[in-house]
CSV table of N, CA and C in Angstrom, one decimal:
chain,number,residue,atom,x,y,z
A,15,MET,N,45.7,16.0,8.0
A,15,MET,CA,45.3,15.0,8.9
A,15,MET,C,43.8,14.7,8.6
A,16,GLN,N,43.4,13.4,8.5
A,16,GLN,CA,42.0,13.1,8.2
A,16,GLN,C,41.2,13.1,9.6
A,17,LYS,N,40.0,13.6,9.5
A,17,LYS,CA,39.2,13.7,10.6
A,17,LYS,C,38.8,12.3,11.1
A,18,ARG,N,38.6,12.1,12.4
A,18,ARG,CA,38.2,10.8,12.9
A,18,ARG,C,36.7,10.6,12.5
A,19,ALA,N,36.4,9.3,12.1
A,19,ALA,CA,35.0,9.0,11.8
A,19,ALA,C,34.2,8.6,13.0
A,20,VAL,N,33.1,9.2,13.2
A,20,VAL,CA,32.1,8.9,14.2
A,20,VAL,C,30.9,8.3,13.6
A,21,TRP,N,30.6,7.1,13.9
A,21,TRP,CA,29.3,6.5,13.4
A,21,TRP,C,28.2,6.9,14.4
A,22,SER,N,27.1,7.4,13.9
A,22,SER,CA,25.9,7.6,14.8
A,22,SER,C,24.8,6.8,14.2
A,23,ILE,N,24.4,5.8,15.0
A,23,ILE,CA,23.2,5.0,14.6
A,23,ILE,C,22.0,5.5,15.3
A,24,ALA,N,21.1,6.2,14.6
A,24,ALA,CA,20.1,6.9,15.3
A,24,ALA,C,18.9,7.2,14.3
A,25,GLY,N,18.0,8.0,14.8
A,25,GLY,CA,16.8,8.3,14.0
A,25,GLY,C,17.0,9.7,13.3
A,26,ASN,N,16.3,9.8,12.2
A,26,ASN,CA,16.3,11.1,11.5
A,26,ASN,C,15.1,11.9,12.0
A,27,ASP,N,15.3,13.1,12.5
A,27,ASP,CA,14.3,14.0,13.1
A,27,ASP,C,13.9,15.0,12.0
A,28,SER,N,12.6,14.9,11.5
A,28,SER,CA,12.2,15.8,10.5
A,28,SER,C,12.1,17.3,11.0
A,29,GLY,N,12.0,17.4,12.3
A,29,GLY,CA,12.0,18.8,12.9
A,29,GLY,C,13.4,19.4,13.0
A,30,GLY,N,14.4,18.6,12.8
A,30,GLY,CA,15.8,19.1,12.8
A,30,GLY,C,16.4,19.4,14.2
A,31,GLY,N,15.8,19.0,15.3
A,31,GLY,CA,16.3,19.4,16.6
A,31,GLY,C,17.0,18.3,17.3
A,32,ALA,N,16.9,17.0,16.8
A,32,ALA,CA,17.4,15.9,17.6
A,32,ALA,C,17.9,14.9,16.6
A,33,GLY,N,18.3,13.7,17.1
A,33,GLY,CA,18.7,12.6,16.3
A,33,GLY,C,20.0,12.9,15.5
A,34,LEU,N,20.0,12.4,14.3
A,34,LEU,CA,21.2,12.5,13.4
A,34,LEU,C,21.6,14.0,13.1
A,35,VAL,N,20.6,14.9,13.0
A,35,VAL,CA,20.8,16.3,12.8
A,35,VAL,C,21.6,16.9,13.9
A,36,ALA,N,21.2,16.6,15.1
A,36,ALA,CA,21.9,17.1,16.3
A,36,ALA,C,23.3,16.5,16.4
A,37,ASP,N,23.4,15.2,16.1
A,37,ASP,CA,24.7,14.5,16.1
A,37,ASP,C,25.7,15.2,15.1
A,38,GLN,N,25.2,15.6,14.0
A,38,GLN,CA,26.0,16.2,13.0
A,38,GLN,C,26.6,17.5,13.5
A,39,ARG,N,25.8,18.3,14.1
A,39,ARG,CA,26.3,19.6,14.7
A,39,ARG,C,27.3,19.3,15.8
A,40,ALA,N,27.1,18.3,16.6
A,40,ALA,CA,28.1,18.0,17.7
A,40,ALA,C,29.4,17.5,17.1
A,41,ALA,N,29.3,16.7,16.1
A,41,ALA,CA,30.5,16.1,15.5
A,41,ALA,C,31.3,17.3,14.9
A,42,GLU,N,30.7,18.2,14.2
A,42,GLU,CA,31.4,19.3,13.6
A,42,GLU,C,32.0,20.2,14.6
A,43,ALA,N,31.4,20.4,15.8
A,43,ALA,CA,31.9,21.2,16.9
A,43,ALA,C,33.2,20.6,17.4
A,44,PHE,N,33.3,19.3,17.3
A,44,PHE,CA,34.5,18.6,17.9
A,44,PHE,C,35.5,18.2,16.8
A,45,GLY,N,35.2,18.7,15.5
A,45,GLY,CA,36.2,18.4,14.4
A,45,GLY,C,36.2,17.0,13.9
A,46,ALA,N,35.1,16.3,14.1
A,46,ALA,CA,35.0,14.9,13.7
A,46,ALA,C,34.1,14.8,12.4
A,47,HIS,N,34.3,13.7,11.7
A,47,HIS,CA,33.5,13.4,10.5
A,47,HIS,C,32.4,12.4,10.9
A,48,LEU,N,31.1,12.9,10.9
A,48,LEU,CA,30.0,12.1,11.2
A,48,LEU,C,29.6,11.2,10.1
A,49,CYS,N,29.4,9.9,10.3
A,49,CYS,CA,28.8,9.0,9.4
A,49,CYS,C,27.4,8.6,9.9
A,50,PRO,N,26.4,9.2,9.4
A,50,PRO,CA,25.0,9.0,9.9
A,50,PRO,C,24.5,7.7,9.4
A,51,VAL,N,24.1,6.8,10.3
A,51,VAL,CA,23.4,5.5,9.9
A,51,VAL,C,22.0,5.6,10.4
A,52,VAL,N,21.1,5.6,9.4
A,52,VAL,CA,19.6,5.8,9.7
A,52,VAL,C,19.0,4.5,10.2
A,53,ALA,N,18.6,4.5,11.5
A,53,ALA,CA,18.0,3.4,12.1
A,53,ALA,C,16.4,3.5,12.1
A,54,ALA,N,16.0,4.8,12.0
A,54,ALA,CA,14.5,5.0,12.0
A,54,ALA,C,14.3,6.4,11.4
A,55,VAL,N,13.1,6.6,10.9
A,55,VAL,CA,12.7,7.9,10.4
A,55,VAL,C,11.5,8.3,11.2
A,56,THR,N,11.5,9.6,11.6
A,56,THR,CA,10.5,10.1,12.4
A,56,THR,C,9.7,11.2,11.7
A,57,ALA,N,8.5,11.4,12.1
A,57,ALA,CA,7.7,12.5,11.8
A,57,ALA,C,7.5,13.3,13.1
A,58,GLN,N,8.2,14.4,13.2
A,58,GLN,CA,8.1,15.2,14.4
A,58,GLN,C,8.4,16.7,14.2
A,59,ASN,N,8.0,17.5,15.1
A,59,ASN,CA,8.3,18.9,15.1
A,59,ASN,C,8.8,19.3,16.5
A,60,SER,N,8.8,20.5,16.8
A,60,SER,CA,9.3,20.9,18.2
A,60,SER,C,8.4,20.6,19.3
A,61,ARG,N,7.2,20.1,19.0
A,61,ARG,CA,6.2,19.8,20.1
A,61,ARG,C,5.9,18.3,20.2
A,62,ALA,N,6.0,17.5,19.2
A,62,ALA,CA,5.6,16.2,19.3
A,62,ALA,C,6.2,15.3,18.2
A,63,VAL,N,6.3,14.0,18.6
A,63,VAL,CA,6.7,12.9,17.6
A,63,VAL,C,5.3,12.3,17.2
A,64,THR,N,5.0,12.3,16.0
A,64,THR,CA,3.7,11.7,15.5
A,64,THR,C,3.9,10.3,14.9
A,65,ARG,N,5.1,10.0,14.4
A,65,ARG,CA,5.3,8.7,13.8
A,65,ARG,C,6.7,8.3,13.8
A,66,VAL,N,7.0,7.0,14.0
A,66,VAL,CA,8.3,6.5,14.0
A,66,VAL,C,8.3,5.2,13.1
A,67,GLU,N,9.2,5.2,12.1
A,67,GLU,CA,9.3,4.0,11.2
A,67,GLU,C,10.7,3.5,11.2
A,68,PRO,N,11.0,2.3,11.8
A,68,PRO,CA,12.3,1.8,11.8
A,68,PRO,C,12.7,1.3,10.4
A,69,VAL,N,14.0,1.4,10.0
A,69,VAL,CA,14.4,0.8,8.7
A,69,VAL,C,14.5,-0.7,8.9
A,70,SER,N,14.6,-1.4,7.8
A,70,SER,CA,14.7,-2.8,7.9
A,70,SER,C,16.1,-3.2,8.4
A,71,ALA,N,16.2,-4.4,9.0
A,71,ALA,CA,17.5,-4.9,9.4
A,71,ALA,C,18.5,-5.0,8.3
A,72,GLU,N,18.0,-5.4,7.1
A,72,GLU,CA,18.8,-5.5,5.9
A,72,GLU,C,19.4,-4.1,5.5
A,73,LEU,N,18.6,-3.1,5.5
A,73,LEU,CA,19.1,-1.8,5.2
A,73,LEU,C,20.1,-1.3,6.2
A,74,LEU,N,19.8,-1.5,7.5
A,74,LEU,CA,20.7,-1.1,8.5
A,74,LEU,C,22.1,-1.8,8.3
A,75,ASP,N,22.0,-3.1,8.1
A,75,ASP,CA,23.3,-3.9,7.9
A,75,ASP,C,24.0,-3.4,6.7
A,76,ALA,N,23.3,-3.0,5.6
A,76,ALA,CA,24.0,-2.5,4.4
A,76,ALA,C,24.7,-1.2,4.6
A,77,GLN,N,24.1,-0.3,5.4
A,77,GLN,CA,24.7,1.0,5.7
A,77,GLN,C,26.0,0.7,6.5
A,78,LEU,N,25.9,-0.2,7.5
A,78,LEU,CA,27.1,-0.5,8.3
A,78,LEU,C,28.2,-1.1,7.5
A,79,ALA,N,27.8,-2.0,6.6
A,79,ALA,CA,28.8,-2.7,5.8
A,79,ALA,C,29.5,-1.7,4.9
A,80,ALA,N,28.8,-0.8,4.3
A,80,ALA,CA,29.3,0.2,3.4
A,80,ALA,C,30.4,1.1,4.1
A,81,LEU,N,30.0,1.5,5.3
A,81,LEU,CA,31.0,2.3,6.1
A,81,LEU,C,32.2,1.5,6.5
A,82,ALA,N,32.0,0.3,7.0
A,82,ALA,CA,33.1,-0.6,7.5
A,82,ALA,C,34.2,-0.7,6.4
A,83,ASP,N,33.7,-0.8,5.2
A,83,ASP,CA,34.7,-1.0,4.0
A,83,ASP,C,35.6,0.2,3.8
A,84,ASP,N,35.1,1.4,4.2
A,84,ASP,CA,35.8,2.6,3.8
A,84,ASP,C,36.1,3.6,5.0
A,85,LEU,N,35.3,3.7,6.0
A,85,LEU,CA,35.4,4.7,7.0
A,85,LEU,C,35.2,4.0,8.4
A,86,PRO,N,36.2,3.2,8.8
A,86,PRO,CA,36.1,2.6,10.1
A,86,PRO,C,36.0,3.6,11.3
A,87,PRO,N,35.2,3.3,12.3
A,87,PRO,CA,34.9,4.3,13.3
A,87,PRO,C,35.9,4.4,14.4
A,88,ALA,N,36.2,5.6,14.8
A,88,ALA,CA,36.9,5.9,16.0
A,88,ALA,C,36.0,5.8,17.2
A,89,THR,N,34.7,6.1,17.0
A,89,THR,CA,33.7,6.1,18.0
A,89,THR,C,32.4,5.7,17.4
A,90,ILE,N,31.5,5.0,18.1
A,90,ILE,CA,30.2,4.7,17.7
A,90,ILE,C,29.2,5.2,18.7
A,91,LYS,N,28.2,6.0,18.3
A,91,LYS,CA,27.2,6.6,19.2
A,91,LYS,C,25.9,6.0,18.7
A,92,THR,N,25.1,5.6,19.7
A,92,THR,CA,23.7,5.2,19.3
A,92,THR,C,22.7,6.1,19.9
A,93,GLY,N,21.6,6.2,19.2
A,93,GLY,CA,20.4,6.9,19.7
A,93,GLY,C,19.2,6.0,19.5
A,94,LEU,N,18.1,6.6,18.8
A,94,LEU,CA,16.9,5.8,18.5
A,94,LEU,C,17.3,4.7,17.6
A,95,LEU,N,17.0,3.5,18.1
A,95,LEU,CA,17.3,2.3,17.3
A,95,LEU,C,16.1,1.7,16.6
A,96,GLY,N,15.0,2.3,16.7
A,96,GLY,CA,13.8,1.8,16.0
A,96,GLY,C,13.1,0.9,16.9
């Protein structure tokens, strides 16, 4: 049986404690396949966020189109959208 695809549209946390990294751990715990869609890149650690850079609308659209063609979502989760 194929795992259900969960799209997470969120930020990438360089500290590894939040955003897409945390979503990956949660998806694995529930037996789902996470499809991470990067909406923003952050510079952060366990104490502070020092920078946030949203991705372009074109790049966000390209990621979603690539997934839609092959891995339609059972669920979509959003986080930091830039």
